[in-house]
């Protein structure tokens, strides 16, 4: 059901965990199934210098979380905001059709964390 890239990110997730004193926190969930994805960011001069995820969800949700942290790490906030849910699924080499809703959490959580960072900084 899952390709090798997805399995690799599920079995060896990148950037799992949570940053202490994060500059931005994004948490999104799917109310229908109760899955939650939480992303914490550290930002320096508009660049994401560290990022971690915590996810309650299925293998697809874990793999997309892991992949979105890899895609976003080291990017400017502008670049990271342009990462779409479809980009994450494509970077994983595709996901089963019935799992696309799970994968939609990842970029949403990233964008929510960036919005949180900006909201905290705006006077
Ligand atoms: Fe709930 Fe995928 S995250 S089934
Ligand atoms: Fe909840 Fe997939 S079933 S996001």
Short mmCIF file of C-alpha atoms and ligand atoms in Angstrom, two decimals:
data_model
loop_
_atom_site.label_atom_id
_atom_site.label_comp_id
_atom_site.label_asym_id
_atom_site.label_seq_id
_atom_site.Cartn_x
_atom_site.Cartn_y
_atom_site.Cartn_z
CA UNK A 1 0.00 0.00 0.00
CA UNK A 2 2.84 2.43 0.83
CA UNK A 3 5.91 3.00 -1.33
CA UNK A 4 9.47 2.69 0.01
CA UNK A 5 9.97 6.42 0.58
CA UNK A 6 6.82 6.61 2.68
CA UNK A 7 7.87 3.56 4.68
CA UNK A 8 11.34 5.01 5.21
CA UNK A 9 9.90 8.22 6.66
CA UNK A 10 7.49 6.22 8.80
CA UNK A 11 10.12 3.90 10.23
CA UNK A 12 12.82 6.59 10.48
CA UNK A 13 10.99 9.87 10.98
CA UNK A 14 13.12 13.01 10.57
CA UNK A 15 12.85 15.82 13.11
CA UNK A 16 10.42 14.09 15.44
CA UNK A 17 9.84 15.75 18.79
CA UNK A 18 9.27 19.24 20.03
CA UNK A 19 11.45 22.36 20.29
CA UNK A 20 11.70 24.04 23.66
CA UNK A 21 11.00 27.76 23.48
CA UNK A 22 9.74 27.50 19.92
CA UNK A 23 9.30 30.74 17.98
CA UNK A 24 6.17 29.39 16.30
CA UNK A 25 3.76 26.57 17.04
CA UNK A 26 1.18 25.15 14.64
CA UNK A 27 -1.35 22.56 15.62
CA UNK A 28 -3.98 21.21 13.29
CA UNK A 29 -6.33 18.30 13.55
CA UNK A 30 -8.97 16.42 11.69
CA UNK A 31 -12.13 16.60 13.76
CA UNK A 32 -13.58 13.54 12.07
CA UNK A 33 -10.88 11.14 13.18
CA UNK A 34 -9.17 12.98 16.05
CA UNK A 35 -5.71 13.01 14.48
CA UNK A 36 -3.43 15.82 15.58
CA UNK A 37 -0.24 17.24 14.11
CA UNK A 38 1.89 19.76 15.95
CA UNK A 39 4.85 21.58 14.44
CA UNK A 40 7.32 23.73 16.36
CA UNK A 41 9.71 26.11 14.64
CA UNK A 42 12.77 28.13 15.38
CA UNK A 43 13.26 31.13 13.12
CA UNK A 44 16.28 33.34 12.64
CA UNK A 45 16.20 36.26 10.23
CA UNK A 46 13.20 34.83 8.43
CA UNK A 47 14.81 31.43 7.94
CA UNK A 48 13.60 28.23 9.56
CA UNK A 49 16.65 27.02 11.45
CA UNK A 50 15.00 24.16 13.34
CA UNK A 51 11.72 22.32 13.07
CA UNK A 52 10.13 19.35 14.87
CA UNK A 53 6.85 17.49 14.62
CA UNK A 54 4.61 15.48 16.89
CA UNK A 55 1.81 13.59 15.27
CA UNK A 56 -0.98 11.34 16.42
CA UNK A 57 -2.07 9.58 13.28
CA UNK A 58 -1.53 6.82 10.80
CA UNK A 59 1.59 5.93 8.85
CA UNK A 60 0.75 8.44 6.12
CA UNK A 61 0.36 11.20 8.67
CA UNK A 62 3.72 10.39 10.27
CA UNK A 63 5.49 10.16 6.89
CA UNK A 64 4.05 13.45 5.65
CA UNK A 65 5.00 15.16 8.92
CA UNK A 66 8.54 13.91 8.57
CA UNK A 67 8.75 14.98 4.93
CA UNK A 68 7.33 18.46 5.51
CA UNK A 69 9.99 19.12 8.15
CA UNK A 70 12.68 18.14 5.67
CA UNK A 71 11.21 20.32 2.95
CA UNK A 72 10.87 23.33 5.25
CA UNK A 73 14.13 23.18 7.18
CA UNK A 74 16.54 25.90 6.07
CA UNK A 75 13.92 27.63 3.91
CA UNK A 76 12.77 31.21 4.22
CA UNK A 77 9.29 31.71 5.62
CA UNK A 78 8.12 32.82 2.17
CA UNK A 79 9.40 29.60 0.60
CA UNK A 80 7.97 27.47 3.38
CA UNK A 81 4.55 29.06 2.98
CA UNK A 82 4.57 27.97 -0.65
CA UNK A 83 5.04 24.29 0.25
CA UNK A 84 1.66 22.73 -0.45
CA UNK A 85 0.06 19.51 0.69
CA UNK A 86 0.45 18.26 -2.87
CA UNK A 87 4.19 19.07 -2.76
CA UNK A 88 4.57 16.93 0.35
CA UNK A 89 2.71 13.99 -1.17
CA UNK A 90 4.74 14.34 -4.38
CA UNK A 91 8.04 14.44 -2.47
CA UNK A 92 7.02 11.14 -0.90
CA UNK A 93 6.46 9.67 -4.35
CA UNK A 94 2.70 9.65 -3.92
CA UNK A 95 0.26 8.33 -1.35
CA UNK A 96 -2.73 6.04 -1.61
CA UNK A 97 -5.85 7.97 -2.65
CA UNK A 98 -7.68 7.24 0.60
CA UNK A 99 -4.76 8.64 2.58
CA UNK A 100 -4.61 12.06 0.96
CA UNK A 101 -6.74 13.64 3.68
CA UNK A 102 -4.21 12.53 6.29
CA UNK A 103 -1.41 14.08 4.26
CA UNK A 104 -3.30 17.37 4.15
CA UNK A 105 -2.44 18.01 7.76
CA UNK A 106 1.30 18.42 7.20
CA UNK A 107 1.57 21.61 5.17
CA UNK A 108 -1.38 23.04 7.10
CA UNK A 109 0.49 22.54 10.37
CA UNK A 110 3.62 24.14 8.91
CA UNK A 111 1.69 27.16 7.67
CA UNK A 112 -0.09 27.47 11.02
CA UNK A 113 3.28 27.54 12.80
CA UNK A 114 4.52 30.29 10.48
CA UNK A 115 1.36 32.32 11.04
CA UNK A 116 1.82 31.87 14.79
CA UNK A 117 5.40 33.11 14.55
CA UNK A 118 4.31 36.19 12.62
CA UNK A 119 1.40 36.89 14.96
CA UNK A 120 3.72 36.82 17.96
CA UNK A 121 6.08 39.29 16.33
CA UNK A 122 3.55 41.76 15.11
CA UNK A 123 3.15 44.61 17.60
FE1 LIG B 1 -5.88 9.32 10.55
FE2 LIG B 1 -4.29 8.90 8.60
S1 LIG B 1 -4.06 10.34 10.10
S2 LIG B 1 -5.94 7.70 9.19
FE1 LIG B 2 -7.71 11.49 10.02
FE2 LIG B 2 -6.61 10.67 7.94
S1 LIG B 2 -8.16 9.74 8.95
S2 LIG B 2 -6.48 12.60 8.76
#
